[in-house]
Each structure stands twice: as C-alpha cells, then as structure tokens.
CSV table of C-alpha atoms in Angstrom, one decimal:
chain,number,residue,atom,x,y,z
P,1,MET,CA,110.1,124.0,94.8
P,2,LYS,CA,109.3,121.5,97.5
P,3,THR,CA,109.8,117.8,97.2
P,4,VAL,CA,106.6,116.2,96.1
P,5,GLY,CA,105.8,112.5,96.4
P,6,VAL,CA,103.3,110.6,94.4
P,7,ILE,CA,101.8,107.4,95.7
P,8,GLY,CA,99.9,105.5,92.9
P,9,LEU,CA,101.4,105.8,89.4
P,10,GLY,CA,98.4,104.5,87.3
P,11,ASN,CA,96.9,106.5,84.4
P,12,MET,CA,96.4,109.6,86.5
P,13,GLY,CA,99.3,109.4,89.0
P,14,ARG,CA,101.9,108.9,86.2
P,15,GLY,CA,100.7,112.0,84.4
P,16,MET,CA,100.6,114.1,87.5
P,17,ALA,CA,104.1,113.1,88.5
P,18,LEU,CA,105.5,113.9,85.0
P,19,SER,CA,103.7,117.2,85.0
P,20,LEU,CA,105.2,118.1,88.4
P,21,LYS,CA,108.6,117.2,87.2
P,22,ARG,CA,108.3,119.3,84.0
P,23,GLY,CA,107.1,122.1,86.3
P,24,GLY,CA,110.4,122.1,88.2
P,25,CYS,CA,109.4,120.0,91.3
P,26,THR,CA,111.6,117.4,92.8
P,27,VAL,CA,109.3,114.3,92.4
P,28,LEU,CA,109.4,111.0,94.2
P,29,GLY,CA,107.3,107.9,93.2
P,30,PHE,CA,105.8,104.8,94.8
P,31,ASP,CA,103.4,102.3,93.4
P,32,ALA,CA,102.5,99.0,95.1
P,33,ALA,CA,102.8,97.2,91.7
P,34,PRO,CA,106.5,96.0,91.1
P,35,GLY,CA,108.4,97.9,88.5
P,36,VAL,CA,105.9,100.7,87.9
P,37,ALA,CA,107.7,103.5,89.7
P,38,GLY,CA,111.1,102.3,88.2
P,39,LYS,CA,109.8,102.9,84.7
P,40,LEU,CA,109.7,106.6,85.5
P,41,GLU,CA,113.3,107.0,86.8
P,42,ALA,CA,114.5,107.8,83.2
P,43,GLU,CA,111.9,110.7,83.1
P,44,GLY,CA,113.3,112.2,86.4
P,45,VAL,CA,110.9,110.7,89.0
P,46,SER,CA,112.9,109.1,91.8
P,47,GLU,CA,111.6,105.8,92.9
P,48,ARG,CA,111.0,105.0,96.6
P,49,ALA,CA,110.8,101.5,97.9
P,50,SER,CA,108.0,101.9,100.4
P,51,ILE,CA,105.2,104.1,101.6
P,52,ALA,CA,107.3,105.0,104.7
P,53,ASP,CA,110.3,106.0,102.5
P,54,ILE,CA,108.3,108.3,100.2
P,55,THR,CA,106.4,109.8,103.1
P,56,ARG,CA,109.6,110.6,105.1
P,57,ASP,CA,111.2,112.3,102.1
P,58,SER,CA,108.3,114.3,100.9
P,59,ASP,CA,107.1,117.8,101.8
P,60,VAL,CA,103.8,117.4,99.9
P,61,LEU,CA,102.4,113.9,99.3
P,62,ILE,CA,100.0,113.3,96.4
P,63,LEU,CA,97.7,110.2,96.6
P,64,SER,CA,96.2,108.9,93.3
P,65,LEU,CA,94.5,105.7,94.3
P,66,PRO,CA,91.3,103.8,93.2
P,67,THR,CA,89.2,103.7,96.4
P,68,SER,CA,88.7,105.0,99.9
P,69,ALA,CA,89.6,101.6,101.4
P,70,ILE,CA,93.0,101.7,99.7
P,71,VAL,CA,93.5,105.3,100.8
P,72,GLU,CA,92.8,104.2,104.5
P,73,GLU,CA,95.2,101.3,104.1
P,74,VAL,CA,98.0,103.5,102.7
P,75,VAL,CA,97.6,106.2,105.3
P,76,LEU,CA,96.4,104.4,108.4
P,77,GLY,CA,98.0,100.9,108.0
P,78,PRO,CA,101.3,99.6,109.4
P,79,GLY,CA,104.1,101.6,107.9
P,80,GLY,CA,101.7,103.9,106.3
P,81,VAL,CA,101.7,107.6,106.0
P,82,ALA,CA,100.4,108.5,109.4
P,83,ALA,CA,103.1,106.3,111.1
P,84,SER,CA,105.9,107.8,109.0
P,85,ALA,CA,105.1,111.5,108.4
P,86,LYS,CA,107.1,114.3,109.7
P,87,PRO,CA,105.1,117.2,111.2
P,88,GLY,CA,104.2,119.8,108.6
P,89,LEU,CA,103.7,117.4,105.7
P,90,ILE,CA,100.5,118.0,103.7
P,91,VAL,CA,98.8,115.1,102.0
P,92,VAL,CA,96.6,115.9,98.9
P,93,ASP,CA,94.2,113.1,98.0
P,94,THR,CA,93.1,113.1,94.4
P,95,THR,CA,91.2,109.9,94.7
P,96,THR,CA,87.4,110.1,94.1
P,97,ALA,CA,86.7,108.9,97.7
P,98,GLU,CA,83.8,108.6,100.2
P,99,PRO,CA,83.6,111.8,102.3
P,100,ASN,CA,83.2,110.2,105.6
P,101,SER,CA,86.3,108.2,105.0
P,102,THR,CA,88.2,111.3,104.0
P,103,ARG,CA,87.3,113.0,107.2
P,104,LYS,CA,88.5,110.0,109.2
P,105,VAL,CA,91.8,109.9,107.4
P,106,ALA,CA,92.3,113.7,107.9
P,107,ALA,CA,91.5,113.5,111.6
P,108,ALA,CA,94.1,110.8,112.0
P,109,LEU,CA,96.7,112.8,110.2
P,110,ALA,CA,95.9,115.9,112.2
P,111,GLU,CA,96.8,114.0,115.4
P,112,VAL,CA,100.4,113.7,114.1
P,113,LYS,CA,100.4,117.4,112.8
P,114,VAL,CA,100.0,116.5,109.1
P,115,GLY,CA,97.7,118.6,106.9
P,116,PHE,CA,95.2,117.2,104.5
P,117,VAL,CA,93.4,118.4,101.4
P,118,ASP,CA,91.0,116.4,99.4
P,119,GLY,CA,91.7,117.4,95.8
P,120,PRO,CA,89.9,115.1,93.3
P,121,VAL,CA,90.5,115.9,89.7
P,122,SER,CA,88.6,116.1,86.4
P,123,GLY,CA,90.3,115.9,82.9
P,124,GLY,CA,91.4,112.2,82.7
P,125,PRO,CA,94.8,110.9,81.8
P,126,LYS,CA,95.3,113.5,79.1
P,127,GLY,CA,94.7,116.3,81.6
P,128,ALA,CA,97.0,114.8,84.2
P,129,ALA,CA,99.7,114.5,81.6
P,130,THR,CA,99.3,118.0,80.2
P,131,ALA,CA,98.6,119.7,83.5
P,132,THR,CA,95.2,120.9,82.3
P,133,MET,CA,93.1,119.2,85.0
P,134,THR,CA,90.5,120.8,87.2
P,135,MET,CA,90.7,120.2,91.0
P,136,VAL,CA,88.0,120.8,93.6
P,137,LEU,CA,89.6,121.2,96.9
P,138,GLY,CA,88.4,120.6,100.5
P,139,GLY,CA,90.5,121.7,103.4
P,140,SER,CA,91.6,124.5,105.7
P,141,ASP,CA,92.5,127.9,104.1
P,142,GLU,CA,96.0,127.4,105.4
P,143,ASP,CA,96.6,124.0,104.0
P,144,VAL,CA,95.0,124.9,100.6
P,145,ALA,CA,97.2,128.1,100.4
P,146,ALA,CA,100.3,126.1,101.3
P,147,VAL,CA,99.8,123.6,98.4
P,148,GLU,CA,98.6,126.0,95.9
P,149,PRO,CA,101.9,126.5,94.2
P,150,ILE,CA,102.4,122.7,93.8
P,151,LEU,CA,98.8,122.2,92.5
P,152,ALA,CA,99.2,125.1,90.1
P,153,VAL,CA,102.0,123.1,88.4
P,154,MET,CA,99.8,120.1,87.8
P,155,SER,CA,96.4,121.6,87.1
P,156,ALA,CA,94.9,124.5,85.1
P,157,LYS,CA,92.0,125.4,87.5
P,158,ARG,CA,91.4,124.9,91.2
P,159,VAL,CA,88.3,125.6,93.2
P,160,HIS,CA,88.3,125.7,97.0
P,161,VAL,CA,84.9,124.4,97.8
P,162,GLY,CA,85.0,124.1,101.5
P,163,PRO,CA,86.5,122.2,104.5
P,164,VAL,CA,87.8,118.6,104.4
P,165,GLY,CA,85.4,116.4,102.7
P,166,ALA,CA,83.8,119.1,100.5
P,167,GLY,CA,86.1,118.3,97.6
P,168,HIS,CA,85.0,114.7,97.5
P,169,VAL,CA,81.3,115.6,97.8
P,170,THR,CA,81.7,118.0,94.9
P,171,LYS,CA,83.5,115.3,92.8
P,172,ILE,CA,80.9,112.7,93.5
P,173,ILE,CA,78.1,115.0,92.4
P,174,ASN,CA,80.2,115.9,89.3
P,175,ASN,CA,80.6,112.3,88.3
P,176,LEU,CA,76.9,111.6,89.0
P,177,LEU,CA,75.9,114.3,86.5
P,178,THR,CA,78.5,112.9,84.0
P,179,GLY,CA,76.7,109.5,84.4
P,180,VAL,CA,73.2,111.1,83.9
P,181,HIS,CA,74.4,113.0,80.9
P,182,LEU,CA,75.7,110.0,79.2
P,183,LEU,CA,72.5,108.1,79.8
P,184,ALA,CA,70.1,110.9,78.8
P,185,THR,CA,72.2,111.8,75.7
P,186,SER,CA,72.3,108.2,74.5
P,187,GLU,CA,68.4,108.2,74.7
P,188,ALA,CA,68.3,111.5,72.7
P,189,VAL,CA,70.7,110.2,70.0
P,190,ARG,CA,68.6,107.0,69.6
P,191,ALA,CA,65.4,108.9,69.4
P,192,ALA,CA,66.6,111.3,66.9
P,193,GLN,CA,68.3,108.6,64.7
P,194,ALA,CA,64.9,106.7,64.7
P,195,ALA,CA,63.3,109.8,63.5
P,196,GLY,CA,65.8,110.0,60.6
P,197,VAL,CA,68.3,112.6,62.0
P,198,ASP,CA,71.9,111.8,61.6
P,199,PRO,CA,73.5,111.4,65.2
P,200,GLU,CA,76.6,113.4,64.5
P,201,LYS,CA,74.6,116.2,63.0
P,202,LEU,CA,72.3,116.1,66.1
P,203,VAL,CA,75.1,116.4,68.5
P,204,GLU,CA,76.7,119.3,66.5
P,205,ALA,CA,73.3,121.1,66.7
P,206,LEU,CA,72.9,120.4,70.5
P,207,ASN,CA,76.3,121.8,71.1
P,208,GLY,CA,75.0,125.1,69.7
P,209,GLY,CA,71.9,125.0,71.8
P,210,SER,CA,70.7,124.7,75.5
P,211,GLY,CA,70.9,120.9,75.4
P,212,ARG,CA,74.6,120.7,75.3
P,213,ASN,CA,76.3,118.9,78.1
P,214,SER,CA,79.5,117.0,78.9
P,215,ALA,CA,78.4,114.0,76.8
P,216,THR,CA,77.7,116.0,73.7
P,217,LEU,CA,80.6,118.3,74.0
P,218,THR,CA,83.2,115.7,74.8
P,219,ASN,CA,82.2,112.0,75.2
P,220,TYR,CA,80.4,111.5,71.9
P,221,PRO,CA,82.8,113.4,69.6
P,222,THR,CA,85.9,112.0,71.3
P,223,TRP,CA,85.3,108.5,72.2
P,224,ILE,CA,81.8,107.3,71.0
P,225,PHE,CA,81.4,108.5,67.4
P,226,THR,CA,85.0,107.5,66.7
P,227,ASP,CA,84.5,104.1,68.3
P,228,LYS,CA,87.7,104.6,70.2
P,229,PHE,CA,86.3,104.1,73.7
P,230,ASP,CA,89.8,104.7,75.1
P,231,SER,CA,89.2,107.6,77.6
P,232,GLY,CA,91.3,105.9,80.3
P,233,PHE,CA,88.4,105.7,82.7
P,234,THR,CA,86.8,102.4,83.3
P,235,MET,CA,83.3,101.1,83.9
P,236,LYS,CA,84.4,99.7,87.2
P,237,LEU,CA,85.5,103.2,88.4
P,238,MET,CA,82.4,105.0,87.1
P,239,ARG,CA,80.1,102.4,88.7
P,240,LYS,CA,82.0,103.0,91.9
P,241,ASP,CA,81.6,106.7,91.7
P,242,VAL,CA,77.9,106.5,90.9
P,243,ARG,CA,77.5,104.1,93.9
P,244,LEU,CA,79.2,106.7,96.1
P,245,ALA,CA,76.7,109.2,94.8
P,246,MET,CA,73.8,107.0,95.7
P,247,ASP,CA,75.3,106.6,99.2
P,248,LEU,CA,75.7,110.3,99.6
P,249,LEU,CA,72.0,110.9,98.6
P,250,ARG,CA,70.7,108.3,101.0
P,251,SER,CA,72.8,109.6,103.8
P,252,GLN,CA,71.4,113.1,103.3
P,253,ASN,CA,67.8,111.9,102.7
P,254,ILE,CA,67.6,113.6,99.4
P,255,ASN,CA,64.7,112.7,97.1
P,256,ALA,CA,66.4,112.3,93.7
P,257,PRO,CA,64.4,110.1,91.3
P,258,ILE,CA,66.4,110.9,88.1
P,259,ALA,CA,69.7,110.2,90.0
P,260,ALA,CA,68.2,107.0,91.5
P,261,GLU,CA,67.2,105.8,88.0
P,262,ALA,CA,70.7,106.6,86.8
P,263,GLY,CA,72.2,104.6,89.6
P,264,ARG,CA,70.1,101.6,88.9
P,265,LEU,CA,71.1,101.6,85.2
P,266,TRP,CA,74.8,102.0,86.0
P,267,ALA,CA,74.6,99.1,88.5
P,268,GLU,CA,72.7,96.9,86.1
P,269,SER,CA,75.3,97.4,83.4
P,270,ALA,CA,77.7,95.2,85.4
P,271,ALA,CA,75.8,92.2,84.0
P,272,THR,CA,76.8,92.9,80.4
P,273,ILE,CA,79.7,95.4,80.3
P,274,GLY,CA,82.9,94.3,82.0
P,275,ASP,CA,84.7,96.3,84.6
P,276,ALA,CA,87.8,96.9,82.4
P,277,GLU,CA,85.7,98.4,79.5
P,278,ASP,CA,85.7,102.1,78.9
P,279,PHE,CA,83.0,103.9,80.8
P,280,ASN,CA,81.5,105.4,77.6
P,281,ARG,CA,80.3,101.9,76.7
P,282,ILE,CA,77.4,102.6,78.9
P,283,VAL,CA,75.6,104.0,75.8
P,284,GLN,CA,75.8,100.6,74.2
P,285,PHE,CA,74.1,99.0,77.3
P,286,ILE,CA,71.2,101.5,76.9
P,287,GLU,CA,70.9,100.5,73.3
P,288,ARG,CA,70.7,96.8,74.1
P,289,LYS,CA,68.0,97.4,76.7
C-alpha cells in the first residue's frame, strides 16, 4: 500500500487515519494543534512535524480541515503542500469546502504536477472510525482511479460525480437537505405532539412511509429522542455548510424559497445556540420560536 498522509486529526481526520492504518496503509499524521498527532503514535500513525514534512513523505495526502480558507492556507501558504510536494502526489480534500476555492487550489497544484480530488464525506466521526463513510468525488478519471484503492480502505461507498469541484457542490447540496430535513421534521413532530400523537411513535410511523428522511431515520432516534446531542458535528460547522449552500444558489441564480427560508433560520440560530453545540440542537431553536 502507498504511504498516506493525513493533515487535520480532529473528529474526522483521526478516524480516517486509524481506519487507513487498520487497512494496511503506512499512515503519517500532522495537526496544527500541539500534541494531537503525537497521541496517535501508539496506534501506528507516525507524526510529522510540519506540513512540508508530511507532504514530502506521502504518496497520497488526505486533508480533513474545517474551512476553505484553512485549506488554501495549508496548500498555498509558505511551506505548504504546493511548495513541498513531489510530482505525482495526489491530494484528496475531504473538507466541506467552497467549490471555487477548490478549483483554485486544484489549479495551483496542477502547476506543480500534483493531482487533486475533492472527496467530502458523510457518516460523521463514527463513519470515519469504522470506515463506513460515503464519499462524493470530484476530479479527473485518472486521479480518482489512482486513489480508489486508498479511499476503499477508509469508506464504504464512493460516487464519482464529476470534475474537480463537483464533489464539493454535491456535499453542499447534501448538507442543505440535511438542514431542511431537520427543520421540517421538527415542525412535523411539534404539530403531531400538539394533536396528541406521541413523537416517537410518529417517527416510527414516518419511517415506514413516504415522509421518512435523514432526520426521522437517524437524527431523531439517535441524538434527539435520546437527548444525547453528541453527533460530533457542531452548529458552527452546519451553519457554515448552509451558508455555503446559500452562496451556491445565489451564484447560479437559483430561485429556491424553501432553501432560502432554511438558510435564514440556520443563520438566526446563532443568536441563541452556541457554535460548539451539537447541530441537532436546531430543533430546540425552532421550538423556542
């Protein structure tokens, strides 16, 4: 197996690195936060001291970062990936990122003969840790085929949706739908409860009918009804993703009133639900309104 570097060892990156190691890869790790990468040494992930170090030593480089701005800094900044990479390296960006930024990064890497695949993921920290994630991939046929054996080790399903940027467009739309499903389902639950129907029985019934969606199938049973609210995905990240979706719709002159209302509600939630809270808390914001 090739040597795979992982930059960004948070909830998702850590799980991906460990899944790759269990799958037989030689795995290197780097995180800007002191001590984070070192904690994985005992589990077989070799720490590298800098972006330049991990880039030079890797055949495939996985990015698991919070925002496009950070991806640009890591790739294009001084001592970054573009300045340190050897020709033939392929970068796979699993960040939920802004497509135009993605295309900018890919073009810069192409100038130094480095391939790029945008491969945002679904499945959360549990999916990363158990290699059961779904990945949507944007990139050339050649680059996607080259990294397929590596991605198969860390995910259960991969869909090549188009050229560079297409993966991030698809992921943004996916997360917009997730946000809409949570909002709409919270209204349905409150309406049924007010009419005397038990919320858990309602969701069980919906999951057997045409009204089922990601919120009824997963969010409510796993994190909301249990009052756990520990999905590992924060309000800050979800608000960012919904904001990216709003930007995408505006850039394409798409008339989407339902999405626009969802975007407004997610943005307004910042006034009463903190960035660090679990993103499923949005259902409580709707209840307060």
